[in-house]
Coordinates of C-alpha atoms in Angstrom, one line a residue:
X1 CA 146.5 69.7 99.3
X2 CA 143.6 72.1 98.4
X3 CA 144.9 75.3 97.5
X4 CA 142.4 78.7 97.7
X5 CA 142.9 80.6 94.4
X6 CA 141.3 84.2 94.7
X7 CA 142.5 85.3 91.3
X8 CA 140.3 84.6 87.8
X9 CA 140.4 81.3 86.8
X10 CA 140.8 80.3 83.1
X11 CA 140.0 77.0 81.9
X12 CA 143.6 75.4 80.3
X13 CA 141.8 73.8 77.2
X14 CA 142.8 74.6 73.7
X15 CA 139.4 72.7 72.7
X16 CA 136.7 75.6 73.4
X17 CA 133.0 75.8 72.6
X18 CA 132.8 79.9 72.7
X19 CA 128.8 79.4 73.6
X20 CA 129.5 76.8 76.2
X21 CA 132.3 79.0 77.3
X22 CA 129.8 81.9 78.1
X23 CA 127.5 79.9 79.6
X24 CA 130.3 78.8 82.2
X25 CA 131.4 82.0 83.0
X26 CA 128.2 83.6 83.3
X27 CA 127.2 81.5 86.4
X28 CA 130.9 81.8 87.6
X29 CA 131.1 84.8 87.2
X30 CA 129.0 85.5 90.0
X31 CA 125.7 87.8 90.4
X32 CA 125.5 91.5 92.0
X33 CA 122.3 91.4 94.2
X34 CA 121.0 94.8 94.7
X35 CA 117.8 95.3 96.7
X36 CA 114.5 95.7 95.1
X37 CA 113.5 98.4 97.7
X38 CA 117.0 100.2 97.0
X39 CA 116.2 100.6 93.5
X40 CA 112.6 101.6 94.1
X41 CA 113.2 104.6 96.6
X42 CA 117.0 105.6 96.0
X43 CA 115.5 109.1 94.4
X44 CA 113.8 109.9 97.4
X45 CA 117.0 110.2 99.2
X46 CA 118.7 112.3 96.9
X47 CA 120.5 109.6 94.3
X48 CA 120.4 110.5 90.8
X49 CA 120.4 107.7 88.3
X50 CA 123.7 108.1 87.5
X51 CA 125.0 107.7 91.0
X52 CA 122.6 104.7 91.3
X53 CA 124.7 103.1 88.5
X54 CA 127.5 104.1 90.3
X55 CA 127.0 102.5 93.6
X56 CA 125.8 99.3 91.4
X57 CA 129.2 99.3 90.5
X58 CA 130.9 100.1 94.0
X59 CA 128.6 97.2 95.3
X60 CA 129.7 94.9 92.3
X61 CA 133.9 96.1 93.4
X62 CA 132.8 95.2 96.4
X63 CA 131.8 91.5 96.2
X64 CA 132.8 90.1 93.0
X65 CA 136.7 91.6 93.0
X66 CA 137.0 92.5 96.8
X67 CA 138.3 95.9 96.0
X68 CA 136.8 98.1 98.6
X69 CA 138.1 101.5 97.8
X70 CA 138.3 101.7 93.8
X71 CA 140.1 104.8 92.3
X72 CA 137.9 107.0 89.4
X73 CA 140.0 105.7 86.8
X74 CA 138.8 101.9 87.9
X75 CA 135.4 102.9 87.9
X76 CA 136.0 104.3 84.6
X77 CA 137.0 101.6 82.9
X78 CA 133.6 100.0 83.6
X79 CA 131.5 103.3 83.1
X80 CA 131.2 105.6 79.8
X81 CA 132.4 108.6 82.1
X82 CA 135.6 110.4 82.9
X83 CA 137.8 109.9 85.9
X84 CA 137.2 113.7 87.2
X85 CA 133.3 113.2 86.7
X86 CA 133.5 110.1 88.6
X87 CA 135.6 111.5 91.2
X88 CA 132.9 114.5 91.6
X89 CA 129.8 112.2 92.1
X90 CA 132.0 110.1 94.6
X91 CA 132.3 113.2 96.4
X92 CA 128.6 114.4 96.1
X93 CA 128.0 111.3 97.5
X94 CA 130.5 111.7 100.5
X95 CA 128.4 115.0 100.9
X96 CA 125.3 114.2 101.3
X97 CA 126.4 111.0 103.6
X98 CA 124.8 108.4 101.5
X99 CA 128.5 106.7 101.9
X100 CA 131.1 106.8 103.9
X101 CA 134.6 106.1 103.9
X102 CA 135.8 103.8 106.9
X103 CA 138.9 101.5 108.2
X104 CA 138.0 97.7 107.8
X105 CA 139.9 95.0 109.0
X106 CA 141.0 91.6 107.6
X107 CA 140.7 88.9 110.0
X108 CA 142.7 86.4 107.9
X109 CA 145.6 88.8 106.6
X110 CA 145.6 91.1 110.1
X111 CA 145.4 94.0 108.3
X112 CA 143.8 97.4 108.3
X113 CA 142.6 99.0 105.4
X114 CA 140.0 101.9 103.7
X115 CA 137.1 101.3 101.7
X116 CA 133.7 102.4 101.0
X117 CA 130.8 102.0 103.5
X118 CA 127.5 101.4 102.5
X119 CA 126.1 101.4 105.9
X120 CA 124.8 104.9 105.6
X121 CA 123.3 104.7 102.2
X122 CA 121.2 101.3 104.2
X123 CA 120.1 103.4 107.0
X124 CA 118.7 105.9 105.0
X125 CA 116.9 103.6 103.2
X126 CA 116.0 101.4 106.1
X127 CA 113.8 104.8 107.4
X128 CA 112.4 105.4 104.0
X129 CA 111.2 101.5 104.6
X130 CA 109.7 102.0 108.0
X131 CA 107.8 105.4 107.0
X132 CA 106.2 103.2 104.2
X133 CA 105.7 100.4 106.4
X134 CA 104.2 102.2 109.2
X135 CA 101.7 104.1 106.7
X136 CA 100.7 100.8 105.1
X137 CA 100.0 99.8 108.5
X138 CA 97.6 102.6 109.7
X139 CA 95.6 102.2 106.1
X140 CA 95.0 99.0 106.6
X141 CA 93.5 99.5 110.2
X142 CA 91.4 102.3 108.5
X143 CA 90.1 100.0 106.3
X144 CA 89.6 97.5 108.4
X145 CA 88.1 99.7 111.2
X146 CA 85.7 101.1 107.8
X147 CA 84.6 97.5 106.8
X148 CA 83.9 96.3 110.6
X149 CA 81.9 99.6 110.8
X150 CA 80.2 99.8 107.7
X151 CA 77.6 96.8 108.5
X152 CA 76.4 98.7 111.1
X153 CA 76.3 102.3 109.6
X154 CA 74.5 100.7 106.4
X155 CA 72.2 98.9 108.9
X156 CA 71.3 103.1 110.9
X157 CA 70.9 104.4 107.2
X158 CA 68.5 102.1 105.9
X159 CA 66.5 102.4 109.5
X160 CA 66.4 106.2 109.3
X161 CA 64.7 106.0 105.7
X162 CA 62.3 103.5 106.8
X163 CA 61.4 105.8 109.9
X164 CA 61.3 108.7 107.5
X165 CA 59.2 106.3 104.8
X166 CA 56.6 105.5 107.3
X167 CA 56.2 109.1 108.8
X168 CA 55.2 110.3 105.5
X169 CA 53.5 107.4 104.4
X170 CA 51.6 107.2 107.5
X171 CA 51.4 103.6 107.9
X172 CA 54.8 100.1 108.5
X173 CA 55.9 99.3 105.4
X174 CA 55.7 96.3 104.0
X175 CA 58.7 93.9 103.3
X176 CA 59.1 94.8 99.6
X177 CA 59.0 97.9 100.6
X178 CA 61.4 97.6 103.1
X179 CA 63.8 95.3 100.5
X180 CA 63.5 98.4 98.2
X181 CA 64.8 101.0 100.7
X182 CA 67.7 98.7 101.6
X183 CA 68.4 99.0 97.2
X184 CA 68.2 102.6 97.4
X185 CA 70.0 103.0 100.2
X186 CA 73.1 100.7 98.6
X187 CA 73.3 102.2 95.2
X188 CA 72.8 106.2 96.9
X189 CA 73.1 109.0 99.4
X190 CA 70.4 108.5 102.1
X191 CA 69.7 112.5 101.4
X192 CA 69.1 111.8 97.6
X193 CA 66.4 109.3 98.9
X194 CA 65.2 111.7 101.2
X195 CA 64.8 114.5 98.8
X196 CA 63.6 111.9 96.6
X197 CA 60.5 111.5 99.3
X198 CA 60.2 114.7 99.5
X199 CA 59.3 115.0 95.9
X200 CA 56.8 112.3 95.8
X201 CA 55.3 113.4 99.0
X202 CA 54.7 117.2 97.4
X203 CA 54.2 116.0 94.0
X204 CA 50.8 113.8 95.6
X205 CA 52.7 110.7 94.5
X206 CA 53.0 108.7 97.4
X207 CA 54.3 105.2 95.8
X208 CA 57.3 103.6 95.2
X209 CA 57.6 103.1 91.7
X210 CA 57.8 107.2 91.4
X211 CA 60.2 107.9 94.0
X212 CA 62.5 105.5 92.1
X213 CA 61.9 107.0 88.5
X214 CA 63.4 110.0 90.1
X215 CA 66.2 108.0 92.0
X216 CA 67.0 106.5 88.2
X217 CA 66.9 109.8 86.4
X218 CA 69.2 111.5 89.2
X219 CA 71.8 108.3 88.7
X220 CA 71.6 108.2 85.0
X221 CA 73.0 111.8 84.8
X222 CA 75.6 111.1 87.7
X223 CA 73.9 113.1 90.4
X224 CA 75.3 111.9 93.6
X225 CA 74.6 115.1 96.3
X226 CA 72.1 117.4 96.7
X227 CA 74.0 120.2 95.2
X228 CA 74.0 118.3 92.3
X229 CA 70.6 117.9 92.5
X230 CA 69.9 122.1 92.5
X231 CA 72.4 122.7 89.9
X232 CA 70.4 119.7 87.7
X233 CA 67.1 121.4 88.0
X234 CA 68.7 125.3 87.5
X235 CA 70.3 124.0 84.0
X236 CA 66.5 122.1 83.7
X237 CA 65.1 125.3 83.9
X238 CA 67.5 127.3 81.9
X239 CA 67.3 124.6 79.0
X240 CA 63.5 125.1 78.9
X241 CA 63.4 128.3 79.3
X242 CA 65.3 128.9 76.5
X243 CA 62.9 126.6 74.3
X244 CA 60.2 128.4 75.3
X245 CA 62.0 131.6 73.9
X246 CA 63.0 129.8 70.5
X247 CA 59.5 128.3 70.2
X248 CA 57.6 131.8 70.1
X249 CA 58.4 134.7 68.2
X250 CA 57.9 138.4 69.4
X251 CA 54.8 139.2 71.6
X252 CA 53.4 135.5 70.9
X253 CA 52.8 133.1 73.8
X254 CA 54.0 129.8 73.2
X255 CA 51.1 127.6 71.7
X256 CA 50.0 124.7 74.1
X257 CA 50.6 120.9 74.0
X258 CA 48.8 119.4 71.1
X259 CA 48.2 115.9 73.3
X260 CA 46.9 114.6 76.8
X261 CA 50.3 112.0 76.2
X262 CA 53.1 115.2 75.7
X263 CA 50.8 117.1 78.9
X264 CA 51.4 114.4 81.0
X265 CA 55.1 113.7 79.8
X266 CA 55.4 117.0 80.9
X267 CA 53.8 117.3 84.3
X268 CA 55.5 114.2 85.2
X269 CA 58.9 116.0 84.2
X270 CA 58.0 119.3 86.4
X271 CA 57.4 116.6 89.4
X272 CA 61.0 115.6 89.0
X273 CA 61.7 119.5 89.7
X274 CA 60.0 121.0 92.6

């Protein structure tokens, strides 16, 4: 007749491999399962880590020796802490109803008894798992909402810079053209293009290639906005000011450029800040 033993079990075998031994009683032993998502959010309803540790081991009470109510001085003889600590943090935890104390009953002994309940530490953690779930949920329609929308806003910004290219250009652009708006318009602001234009169109430089030397030299210096833009050419000024200062002594005017190659290195930099 099968008999159920709920004590520990010891092997009756004066022949013992110590390793092997281990190894058994490590798998019978049993495991304590606690939830990932317990460990990852139990500060955000008010565990410290010590009580973490201490509900590890109420949990482990729990399933490994079926003692549901375990004094202090049982805790403590698994913990480095004293009884009357113990006995505080149980009641902290009482407190702030992350556990409870309730009557269970044994179906096979028919008996009533207390012990710990867990189910208030779950359902707090149960709502910290829906308020993450639910704002997972809205980001991800947001994105999804920004990537089925984003064809079609990329495809209004690159037609309001070809309307705008060809007003100022006074003629359709051609499909290189074209090709090259849809660049610019990837890699920047459709305003920085604009201003960009704008530039060109003052400067008498109505072509392509100059437009995006000033697009270049605006992204190699990490200009993204139009702010940036004014604050680039103040400090532009400033710096040559300043030069100009250095550069000629008291009463003297600043000598000019000695080449045609610096004067047009120049005037090609002044473009750049109208």
């Amino acid at each position: 007749m099968a008999l159920h033993h709920s004590g520990k079990i010891v092997k009756c075998d004066q022949k013992v491999d110590i390793t092997a031994t281990f190894g058994s009683d490590l798998v019978l032993e049993g495991f304590t399962a606690i939830p990932n998502i317990l460990l990852k959010v139990y500060s955000q309803v008010g565990i410290s880590d010590f009580q973490m540790l201490l509900l590890i081991q109420l949990i482990r009470f729990h399933v490994e020796e079926r003692e549901y109510y375990p004094s202090p001085q049982m805790l403590a003889e698994v913990m480095e802490s004293e009884p009357a600590r113990l006995e505080r943090e149980l009641q902290d935890l009482l407190d702030k109803e992350i556990i409870a104390v309730s009557q269970f009953y044994d179906c096979d002994h028919r008996v009533i008894f207390q012990g710990y309940d867990f189910e208030p530490l779950f359902s707090k953690i149960s709502d910290i798992w829906a308020a993450i779930r639910a704002r997972e949920i809205e980001e991800s329609k947001k994105l999804l909402n920004s990537q089925e929308l984003a064809p079609d806003m990329f495809d209004n910004k690159v037609t309001g810079l070809i309307n705008c290219f060809e007003k100022e250009f006074g003629r359709p652009l051609s499909p290189i053209e074209v090709e090259q708006i849809e660049q610019w318009a990837a890699g920047a602001d459709a305003s920085l293009v604009v201003e960009a234009l704008r530039r060109a169109v003052l400067g008498g430089k109505h072509n392509f290639k100059y437009i995006n030397s000033i697009l270049v030299e605006w992204k190699k210096n990490n200009i993204r906005t139009l702010d940036a833009v004014e604050q680039y050419d103040r400090d532009f000024h400033k710096r040559r000011a300043g030069l100009k200062k250095r550069c000629a002594g008291p009463g003297e005017v600043p000598a000019p450029e000695d080449s045609k190659t610096d004067s047009k290195k120049k005037a090609f930099i002044r473009t750049l800040y109208i």
